[in-house]
Short mmCIF file of N, CA and C in Angstrom, two decimals:
data_model
loop_
_atom_site.label_atom_id
_atom_site.label_comp_id
_atom_site.label_asym_id
_atom_site.label_seq_id
_atom_site.Cartn_x
_atom_site.Cartn_y
_atom_site.Cartn_z
N LEU A 56 18.66 8.10 0.81
CA LEU A 56 19.95 7.68 1.31
C LEU A 56 19.66 6.17 2.00
N TYR A 57 20.44 5.26 1.65
CA TYR A 57 20.52 4.01 2.29
C TYR A 57 21.21 3.81 3.39
N TYR A 58 20.65 3.22 4.56
CA TYR A 58 21.33 2.93 5.77
C TYR A 58 21.42 1.33 5.97
N ASP A 59 22.51 0.95 6.60
CA ASP A 59 22.73 -0.59 6.87
C ASP A 59 22.78 -0.59 8.53
N ASP A 60 21.72 -1.19 9.02
CA ASP A 60 21.68 -1.42 10.45
C ASP A 60 22.14 -2.80 10.81
N SER A 61 22.64 -3.72 9.85
CA SER A 61 22.78 -5.03 10.06
C SER A 61 23.85 -5.34 11.36
N GLN A 62 24.61 -4.31 11.66
CA GLN A 62 25.69 -4.43 12.72
C GLN A 62 25.30 -3.61 13.91
N ALA A 63 23.87 -3.26 13.93
CA ALA A 63 23.28 -2.47 14.98
C ALA A 63 22.86 -3.22 16.21
N ALA A 64 22.76 -4.50 16.15
CA ALA A 64 22.57 -5.47 17.10
C ALA A 64 21.30 -5.19 17.78
N GLU A 65 21.19 -4.87 19.07
CA GLU A 65 20.01 -4.86 19.88
C GLU A 65 19.19 -3.68 19.62
N PHE A 66 20.03 -2.68 18.76
CA PHE A 66 19.41 -1.22 18.58
C PHE A 66 18.68 -1.09 17.28
N GLN A 67 18.47 -2.14 16.50
CA GLN A 67 17.78 -2.10 15.25
C GLN A 67 16.50 -1.52 15.31
N ASP A 68 15.67 -1.79 16.33
CA ASP A 68 14.39 -1.17 16.45
C ASP A 68 14.56 0.46 16.84
N ALA A 69 15.59 0.68 17.56
CA ALA A 69 15.75 2.28 17.87
C ALA A 69 16.12 2.92 16.63
N VAL A 70 17.06 2.31 15.83
CA VAL A 70 17.36 2.94 14.50
C VAL A 70 16.14 2.99 13.52
N ALA A 71 15.44 2.23 13.50
CA ALA A 71 14.14 2.16 12.63
C ALA A 71 13.27 3.38 13.27
N ALA A 72 12.98 3.54 14.48
CA ALA A 72 12.46 4.66 15.06
C ALA A 72 13.05 5.94 14.74
N GLY A 73 14.25 6.03 14.87
CA GLY A 73 15.08 7.27 14.55
C GLY A 73 14.88 7.53 13.07
N VAL A 74 14.95 6.65 12.04
CA VAL A 74 14.81 6.62 10.76
C VAL A 74 13.47 7.29 10.56
N LYS A 75 12.50 6.65 11.14
CA LYS A 75 11.05 7.29 11.01
C LYS A 75 10.83 8.71 11.47
N VAL A 76 11.45 9.07 12.43
CA VAL A 76 11.46 10.50 12.83
C VAL A 76 12.08 11.27 11.72
N TRP A 77 13.07 11.17 11.22
CA TRP A 77 13.65 12.04 10.20
C TRP A 77 12.59 11.92 8.79
N ASN A 78 12.12 10.85 8.56
CA ASN A 78 11.37 10.61 7.31
C ASN A 78 9.99 11.29 7.58
N ASP A 79 9.54 11.39 8.80
CA ASP A 79 8.29 12.09 9.06
C ASP A 79 8.52 13.46 9.14
N ASN A 80 9.76 14.12 9.31
CA ASN A 80 10.07 15.62 9.55
C ASN A 80 10.67 16.23 8.58
N VAL A 81 11.11 15.71 7.49
CA VAL A 81 11.89 16.40 6.50
C VAL A 81 11.49 15.85 5.15
N GLN A 82 11.49 16.59 4.21
CA GLN A 82 11.06 16.17 2.67
C GLN A 82 12.22 15.94 1.66
N ASN A 83 13.29 16.66 1.91
CA ASN A 83 14.41 16.80 0.73
C ASN A 83 15.24 15.63 0.88
N VAL A 84 15.08 14.79 1.94
CA VAL A 84 15.81 13.52 1.98
C VAL A 84 15.11 12.36 2.71
N LYS A 85 15.23 11.34 2.12
CA LYS A 85 14.54 9.95 2.76
C LYS A 85 15.47 9.02 3.09
N LEU A 86 15.52 8.26 4.34
CA LEU A 86 16.44 7.23 4.56
C LEU A 86 15.66 5.88 4.40
N VAL A 87 16.31 5.14 3.78
CA VAL A 87 15.67 3.74 3.22
C VAL A 87 16.58 2.77 3.76
N GLU A 88 16.23 1.62 4.27
CA GLU A 88 17.10 0.41 4.66
C GLU A 88 17.49 -0.19 3.53
N ALA A 89 18.85 -0.36 3.52
CA ALA A 89 19.59 -1.17 2.25
C ALA A 89 19.23 -2.63 2.41
N GLN A 90 19.22 -3.16 1.17
CA GLN A 90 19.07 -4.42 1.10
C GLN A 90 20.20 -5.23 1.59
N PRO A 91 20.16 -6.40 2.08
CA PRO A 91 21.27 -7.14 2.59
C PRO A 91 22.51 -7.22 1.46
N GLY A 92 23.52 -6.85 1.91
CA GLY A 92 24.61 -6.82 0.95
C GLY A 92 24.67 -5.64 0.17
N GLY A 93 23.73 -4.83 0.01
CA GLY A 93 23.63 -3.65 -0.82
C GLY A 93 24.36 -2.51 -0.31
N ARG A 94 24.73 -1.64 -1.01
CA ARG A 94 25.52 -0.44 -0.79
C ARG A 94 24.71 0.59 0.25
N ALA A 95 25.25 1.13 1.25
CA ALA A 95 24.65 1.98 2.11
C ALA A 95 25.48 3.20 2.36
N GLU A 96 24.81 4.37 2.45
CA GLU A 96 25.64 5.73 2.64
C GLU A 96 25.89 5.79 4.20
N ILE A 97 25.03 5.03 5.04
CA ILE A 97 25.02 5.43 6.51
C ILE A 97 25.14 3.90 7.04
N GLN A 98 26.23 3.76 7.88
CA GLN A 98 26.52 2.32 8.43
C GLN A 98 26.43 2.68 9.79
N ILE A 99 25.74 1.81 10.45
CA ILE A 99 25.24 1.74 12.00
C ILE A 99 25.71 0.54 12.71
N ILE A 100 26.70 0.97 13.65
CA ILE A 100 27.42 -0.18 14.34
C ILE A 100 27.11 0.00 15.81
N ALA A 101 26.78 -1.21 16.55
CA ALA A 101 26.65 -1.09 18.00
C ALA A 101 28.16 -1.34 18.43
N ASP A 102 28.34 -0.65 19.74
CA ASP A 102 29.53 -0.94 20.37
C ASP A 102 29.45 -0.54 21.78
N ASN A 103 30.48 -0.61 22.68
CA ASN A 103 30.48 -0.42 24.03
C ASN A 103 30.88 1.07 24.40
N GLY A 104 31.14 1.91 23.44
CA GLY A 104 31.57 3.15 23.90
C GLY A 104 30.36 4.04 23.86
N TRP A 105 30.72 5.24 23.87
CA TRP A 105 29.67 6.54 23.67
C TRP A 105 29.22 6.60 22.27
N PRO A 106 27.99 6.94 22.04
CA PRO A 106 27.47 7.09 20.73
C PRO A 106 28.40 8.17 20.00
N ARG A 107 28.56 7.98 18.82
CA ARG A 107 29.45 8.84 17.86
C ARG A 107 29.25 8.68 16.52
N ALA A 108 29.43 9.65 15.78
CA ALA A 108 29.12 9.62 14.18
C ALA A 108 30.05 10.60 13.53
N ILE A 109 30.08 10.21 12.21
CA ILE A 109 30.85 11.12 11.29
C ILE A 109 29.87 12.24 10.70
N VAL A 110 30.12 13.52 10.83
CA VAL A 110 29.19 14.55 10.47
C VAL A 110 29.34 14.63 8.87
N GLY A 111 27.91 14.61 8.29
CA GLY A 111 27.74 14.85 6.97
C GLY A 111 27.60 16.14 6.59
N PRO A 112 26.83 16.53 5.45
CA PRO A 112 25.75 15.69 5.07
C PRO A 112 26.32 14.74 4.09
N VAL A 113 26.09 13.49 4.38
CA VAL A 113 26.47 12.41 3.46
C VAL A 113 25.68 12.50 2.14
N ARG A 114 26.25 12.30 1.03
CA ARG A 114 25.55 12.41 -0.29
C ARG A 114 25.27 10.92 -0.84
N PRO A 115 24.47 10.69 -1.75
CA PRO A 115 24.36 9.40 -2.56
C PRO A 115 25.75 9.09 -3.03
N GLY A 116 25.95 7.83 -2.60
CA GLY A 116 27.33 7.06 -3.06
C GLY A 116 28.44 7.48 -2.02
N GLY A 117 28.39 8.40 -1.03
CA GLY A 117 29.31 8.70 -0.05
C GLY A 117 29.02 7.68 1.21
N ARG A 118 29.67 8.00 2.25
CA ARG A 118 29.61 7.01 3.27
C ARG A 118 29.97 7.71 4.57
N VAL A 119 29.16 7.59 5.71
CA VAL A 119 29.31 7.91 6.89
C VAL A 119 29.17 6.80 7.98
N GLN A 120 29.71 6.84 9.12
CA GLN A 120 29.39 5.72 10.09
C GLN A 120 28.82 6.36 11.41
N VAL A 121 27.86 5.67 12.04
CA VAL A 121 27.31 5.94 13.35
C VAL A 121 27.73 4.76 14.14
N TRP A 122 28.25 5.01 15.32
CA TRP A 122 28.50 4.00 16.34
C TRP A 122 27.37 4.15 17.45
N PHE A 123 26.61 3.25 17.63
CA PHE A 123 25.49 3.29 18.69
C PHE A 123 26.13 2.76 19.89
N GLY A 124 26.71 3.74 20.78
CA GLY A 124 27.28 3.22 22.03
C GLY A 124 26.45 2.68 23.09
N ARG A 125 26.76 1.63 23.72
CA ARG A 125 25.87 1.10 24.74
C ARG A 125 26.16 1.86 25.95
N GLN A 126 27.22 2.62 26.24
CA GLN A 126 27.64 3.37 27.41
C GLN A 126 26.52 4.36 27.57
N ALA A 127 25.97 4.95 26.75
CA ALA A 127 24.92 6.03 26.98
C ALA A 127 23.73 5.31 27.44
N VAL A 128 23.39 4.12 26.92
CA VAL A 128 22.16 3.28 27.13
C VAL A 128 22.21 2.93 28.55
N THR A 129 23.42 2.46 28.91
CA THR A 129 23.46 1.92 30.34
C THR A 129 23.38 3.05 31.31
N GLN A 130 23.80 4.32 30.85
CA GLN A 130 23.48 5.26 31.85
C GLN A 130 22.06 5.82 31.84
N GLY A 131 21.27 5.42 30.95
CA GLY A 131 19.78 5.65 31.02
C GLY A 131 19.27 6.46 29.85
N TYR A 132 20.10 7.05 28.89
CA TYR A 132 19.69 7.86 27.83
C TYR A 132 18.84 6.93 26.93
N ASP A 133 17.86 7.74 26.20
CA ASP A 133 16.75 7.04 25.62
C ASP A 133 17.18 6.64 24.17
N THR A 134 16.96 5.39 23.78
CA THR A 134 17.58 4.79 22.57
C THR A 134 17.09 5.36 21.11
N THR A 135 15.75 5.79 21.26
CA THR A 135 15.20 6.43 19.90
C THR A 135 15.99 8.02 19.94
N ARG A 136 15.98 8.54 20.88
CA ARG A 136 16.60 9.80 20.99
C ARG A 136 18.13 9.72 20.46
N ILE A 137 18.89 8.69 20.84
CA ILE A 137 20.13 8.49 20.46
C ILE A 137 20.28 8.26 18.88
N ALA A 138 19.36 7.35 18.58
CA ALA A 138 19.36 7.15 17.02
C ALA A 138 19.15 8.37 16.15
N SER A 139 18.20 9.03 16.62
CA SER A 139 17.65 10.15 15.80
C SER A 139 18.73 11.20 15.92
N HIS A 140 19.47 11.43 16.91
CA HIS A 140 20.54 12.42 17.18
C HIS A 140 21.74 11.98 16.17
N GLU A 141 22.05 10.89 16.32
CA GLU A 141 23.08 10.31 15.49
C GLU A 141 22.94 10.40 14.03
N LEU A 142 21.74 10.13 13.78
CA LEU A 142 21.32 10.14 12.20
C LEU A 142 21.39 11.70 11.69
N GLY A 143 21.01 12.53 12.72
CA GLY A 143 21.13 14.01 12.58
C GLY A 143 22.41 14.39 12.10
N HIS A 144 23.48 13.78 12.84
CA HIS A 144 24.89 13.98 12.40
C HIS A 144 25.21 13.64 10.87
N SER A 145 24.89 12.54 10.58
CA SER A 145 24.85 12.00 9.24
C SER A 145 24.34 12.88 8.12
N LEU A 146 23.13 13.52 8.51
CA LEU A 146 22.40 14.55 7.69
C LEU A 146 23.02 15.86 7.72
N GLY A 147 24.19 15.95 8.55
CA GLY A 147 25.00 17.34 8.56
C GLY A 147 24.80 18.27 9.76
N LEU A 148 24.05 17.75 10.78
CA LEU A 148 24.07 18.59 11.94
C LEU A 148 24.96 18.41 12.93
N PRO A 149 25.63 19.36 13.45
CA PRO A 149 26.66 19.28 14.48
C PRO A 149 25.89 19.17 15.91
N ASP A 150 26.75 19.02 16.95
CA ASP A 150 25.99 19.10 18.26
C ASP A 150 25.86 20.47 18.56
N MET A 151 24.83 20.66 19.34
CA MET A 151 24.51 21.95 19.82
C MET A 151 24.49 21.94 21.37
N LYS A 152 25.54 21.85 22.03
CA LYS A 152 25.80 21.82 23.37
C LYS A 152 26.20 22.94 24.08
N PRO A 153 25.76 23.31 25.21
CA PRO A 153 24.69 22.61 25.97
C PRO A 153 23.34 23.06 25.30
N GLY A 154 22.38 22.45 25.59
CA GLY A 154 21.00 22.52 25.14
C GLY A 154 19.97 22.01 25.80
N PRO A 155 18.84 22.44 25.54
CA PRO A 155 17.42 22.06 26.13
C PRO A 155 17.01 20.77 25.49
N CYS A 156 16.09 20.02 26.19
CA CYS A 156 15.50 18.86 25.52
C CYS A 156 14.70 18.99 24.23
N THR A 157 14.29 20.20 23.94
CA THR A 157 13.47 20.69 22.76
C THR A 157 14.56 20.65 21.49
N SER A 158 15.84 20.57 21.83
CA SER A 158 16.84 20.68 20.65
C SER A 158 17.52 19.08 20.79
N LEU A 159 17.04 18.36 19.59
CA LEU A 159 17.64 17.11 19.39
C LEU A 159 19.06 17.09 19.48
N MET A 160 19.88 18.09 18.86
CA MET A 160 21.24 17.92 18.72
C MET A 160 22.01 18.50 20.00
N SER A 161 21.23 18.63 20.99
CA SER A 161 21.72 19.15 22.34
C SER A 161 22.21 17.71 22.96
N GLY A 162 21.89 16.63 22.49
CA GLY A 162 22.25 15.40 22.89
C GLY A 162 22.36 15.17 24.48
N SER A 163 23.30 14.71 24.89
CA SER A 163 23.41 14.15 26.41
C SER A 163 23.17 15.37 27.36
N THR A 164 23.47 16.67 26.87
CA THR A 164 23.38 17.80 27.79
C THR A 164 21.71 18.10 28.27
N ALA A 165 20.84 17.41 27.59
CA ALA A 165 19.59 17.56 27.80
C ALA A 165 19.12 16.82 28.85
N GLY A 166 20.06 15.75 29.37
CA GLY A 166 19.82 15.10 30.57
C GLY A 166 19.28 13.65 30.22
N VAL A 167 19.38 12.84 31.18
CA VAL A 167 18.97 11.43 30.94
C VAL A 167 17.49 11.43 30.90
N GLY A 168 16.69 12.23 31.39
CA GLY A 168 15.28 12.19 31.43
C GLY A 168 14.65 12.54 30.29
N CYS A 169 15.57 13.34 29.25
CA CYS A 169 14.99 13.86 27.90
C CYS A 169 14.60 12.70 26.99
N LYS A 170 13.60 12.43 26.41
CA LYS A 170 13.08 11.49 25.69
C LYS A 170 12.85 11.92 24.27
N ASN A 171 13.04 13.29 24.17
CA ASN A 171 12.47 13.79 22.88
C ASN A 171 13.41 13.47 21.59
N PRO A 172 12.87 12.76 20.69
CA PRO A 172 13.70 12.26 19.59
C PRO A 172 13.35 13.32 18.18
N ILE A 173 12.64 14.29 18.46
CA ILE A 173 12.12 15.16 17.47
C ILE A 173 13.15 16.34 17.06
N PRO A 174 13.68 16.53 15.78
CA PRO A 174 14.36 17.79 15.70
C PRO A 174 13.33 19.01 15.66
N ASN A 175 14.07 20.03 16.21
CA ASN A 175 13.22 21.30 16.26
C ASN A 175 13.12 22.02 14.89
N SER A 176 12.57 23.14 14.76
CA SER A 176 12.25 23.71 13.47
C SER A 176 13.40 24.16 12.81
N THR A 177 14.53 24.55 13.53
CA THR A 177 15.81 25.21 13.05
C THR A 177 16.60 23.87 12.48
N GLU A 178 16.63 22.68 13.21
CA GLU A 178 17.35 21.40 12.84
C GLU A 178 16.65 21.03 11.56
N LYS A 179 15.37 20.96 11.46
CA LYS A 179 14.71 20.46 10.27
C LYS A 179 14.98 21.54 9.15
N SER A 180 15.06 22.65 9.21
CA SER A 180 15.35 23.51 8.30
C SER A 180 16.80 23.41 7.64
N ARG A 181 17.75 23.11 8.56
CA ARG A 181 19.03 23.01 8.35
C ARG A 181 19.21 21.80 7.47
N VAL A 182 18.63 20.81 7.72
CA VAL A 182 18.75 19.41 6.96
C VAL A 182 18.06 19.53 5.53
N GLU A 183 16.95 20.14 5.73
CA GLU A 183 16.23 20.49 4.45
C GLU A 183 17.13 21.26 3.43
N ALA A 184 17.81 22.34 4.06
CA ALA A 184 18.74 23.16 3.18
C ALA A 184 19.96 22.30 2.61
N ASN A 185 20.42 21.33 3.51
CA ASN A 185 21.50 20.29 3.07
C ASN A 185 21.32 19.41 1.95
N TYR A 186 19.91 19.23 1.85
CA TYR A 186 19.61 18.24 0.62
C TYR A 186 18.69 19.07 -0.35
N ARG A 187 18.54 20.29 -0.30
CA ARG A 187 17.90 20.97 -1.38
C ARG A 187 18.64 20.98 -2.77
N ALA A 188 17.82 21.06 -3.77
CA ALA A 188 18.65 20.80 -5.13
C ALA A 188 19.72 22.23 -5.15
N ARG A 189 20.91 21.66 -5.61
CA ARG A 189 22.03 22.62 -5.73
C ARG A 189 22.54 23.07 -4.32
N ALA A 190 22.36 22.31 -3.28
CA ALA A 190 22.91 22.54 -1.86
C ALA A 190 24.32 22.32 -2.02
N ALA A 191 25.05 22.96 -1.26
CA ALA A 191 26.64 22.93 -1.05
C ALA A 191 26.81 21.41 -0.76
N THR A 192 27.86 20.80 -1.34
CA THR A 192 28.36 19.56 -1.13
C THR A 192 29.00 19.08 0.16
N SER A 193 29.22 20.09 1.06
CA SER A 193 29.70 19.76 2.40
C SER A 193 29.37 21.13 3.30
N SER A 194 29.48 20.81 4.45
CA SER A 194 29.20 21.76 5.47
C SER A 194 30.48 21.95 6.41
N PRO A 195 30.76 22.90 7.04
CA PRO A 195 31.98 23.26 7.87
C PRO A 195 32.27 22.06 8.80
N PHE A 196 31.47 21.35 9.21
CA PHE A 196 31.68 20.21 10.04
C PHE A 196 31.79 18.81 9.46
N ALA A 197 31.57 18.77 8.07
CA ALA A 197 31.52 17.49 7.30
C ALA A 197 32.82 16.67 7.51
N GLY A 198 32.67 15.45 7.77
CA GLY A 198 33.74 14.61 7.95
C GLY A 198 34.26 14.50 9.42
N SER A 199 33.86 15.42 10.26
CA SER A 199 34.33 15.39 11.73
C SER A 199 33.57 14.26 12.40
N LEU A 200 34.48 13.66 13.30
CA LEU A 200 33.98 12.64 14.22
C LEU A 200 33.52 13.32 15.46
N VAL A 201 32.27 13.08 15.76
CA VAL A 201 31.54 13.79 16.93
C VAL A 201 31.27 12.66 18.02
N VAL A 202 31.88 12.73 19.28
CA VAL A 202 31.55 11.71 20.24
C VAL A 202 30.56 12.43 21.09
N ASP A 203 29.48 11.86 21.54
CA ASP A 203 28.50 12.31 22.20
C ASP A 203 28.56 12.22 23.70
N ALA A 204 29.62 12.04 24.27
CA ALA A 204 29.82 11.94 25.68
C ALA A 204 29.44 13.11 26.41
N PRO A 205 28.87 13.19 27.67
CA PRO A 205 28.66 14.27 28.39
C PRO A 205 29.83 15.09 28.82
#
């Protein structure tokens, strides 16, 4: 899947770190930066609100958006965790709130001190299943907008 972070402003490094987390932890899908002007399934946009995303799993040729909200960063949330969490939505994972820091998809409920950007084994397994050959084309949450405010 291609991602476009050309509108991610100051969060491009965090997005790259979040992409690396997913690429290092799952095998059935890989995230690749789109060439300038190229088509991307995942569009990442910096804005002043709370981080939010359209839930996938996005498929090749499809499109979802992630808004990398500065409000969470201003409040002290870790940028790599935010990026990894929001990309998790693009890959088909819903929020799992409340939750501990060991759950990436617990989002803001893990607290400002949580820096863990790594999906747990359940989260990894679900993404692997979403992108396994012959996987269903959607999940019960696909297409939903998830706002990650506390």
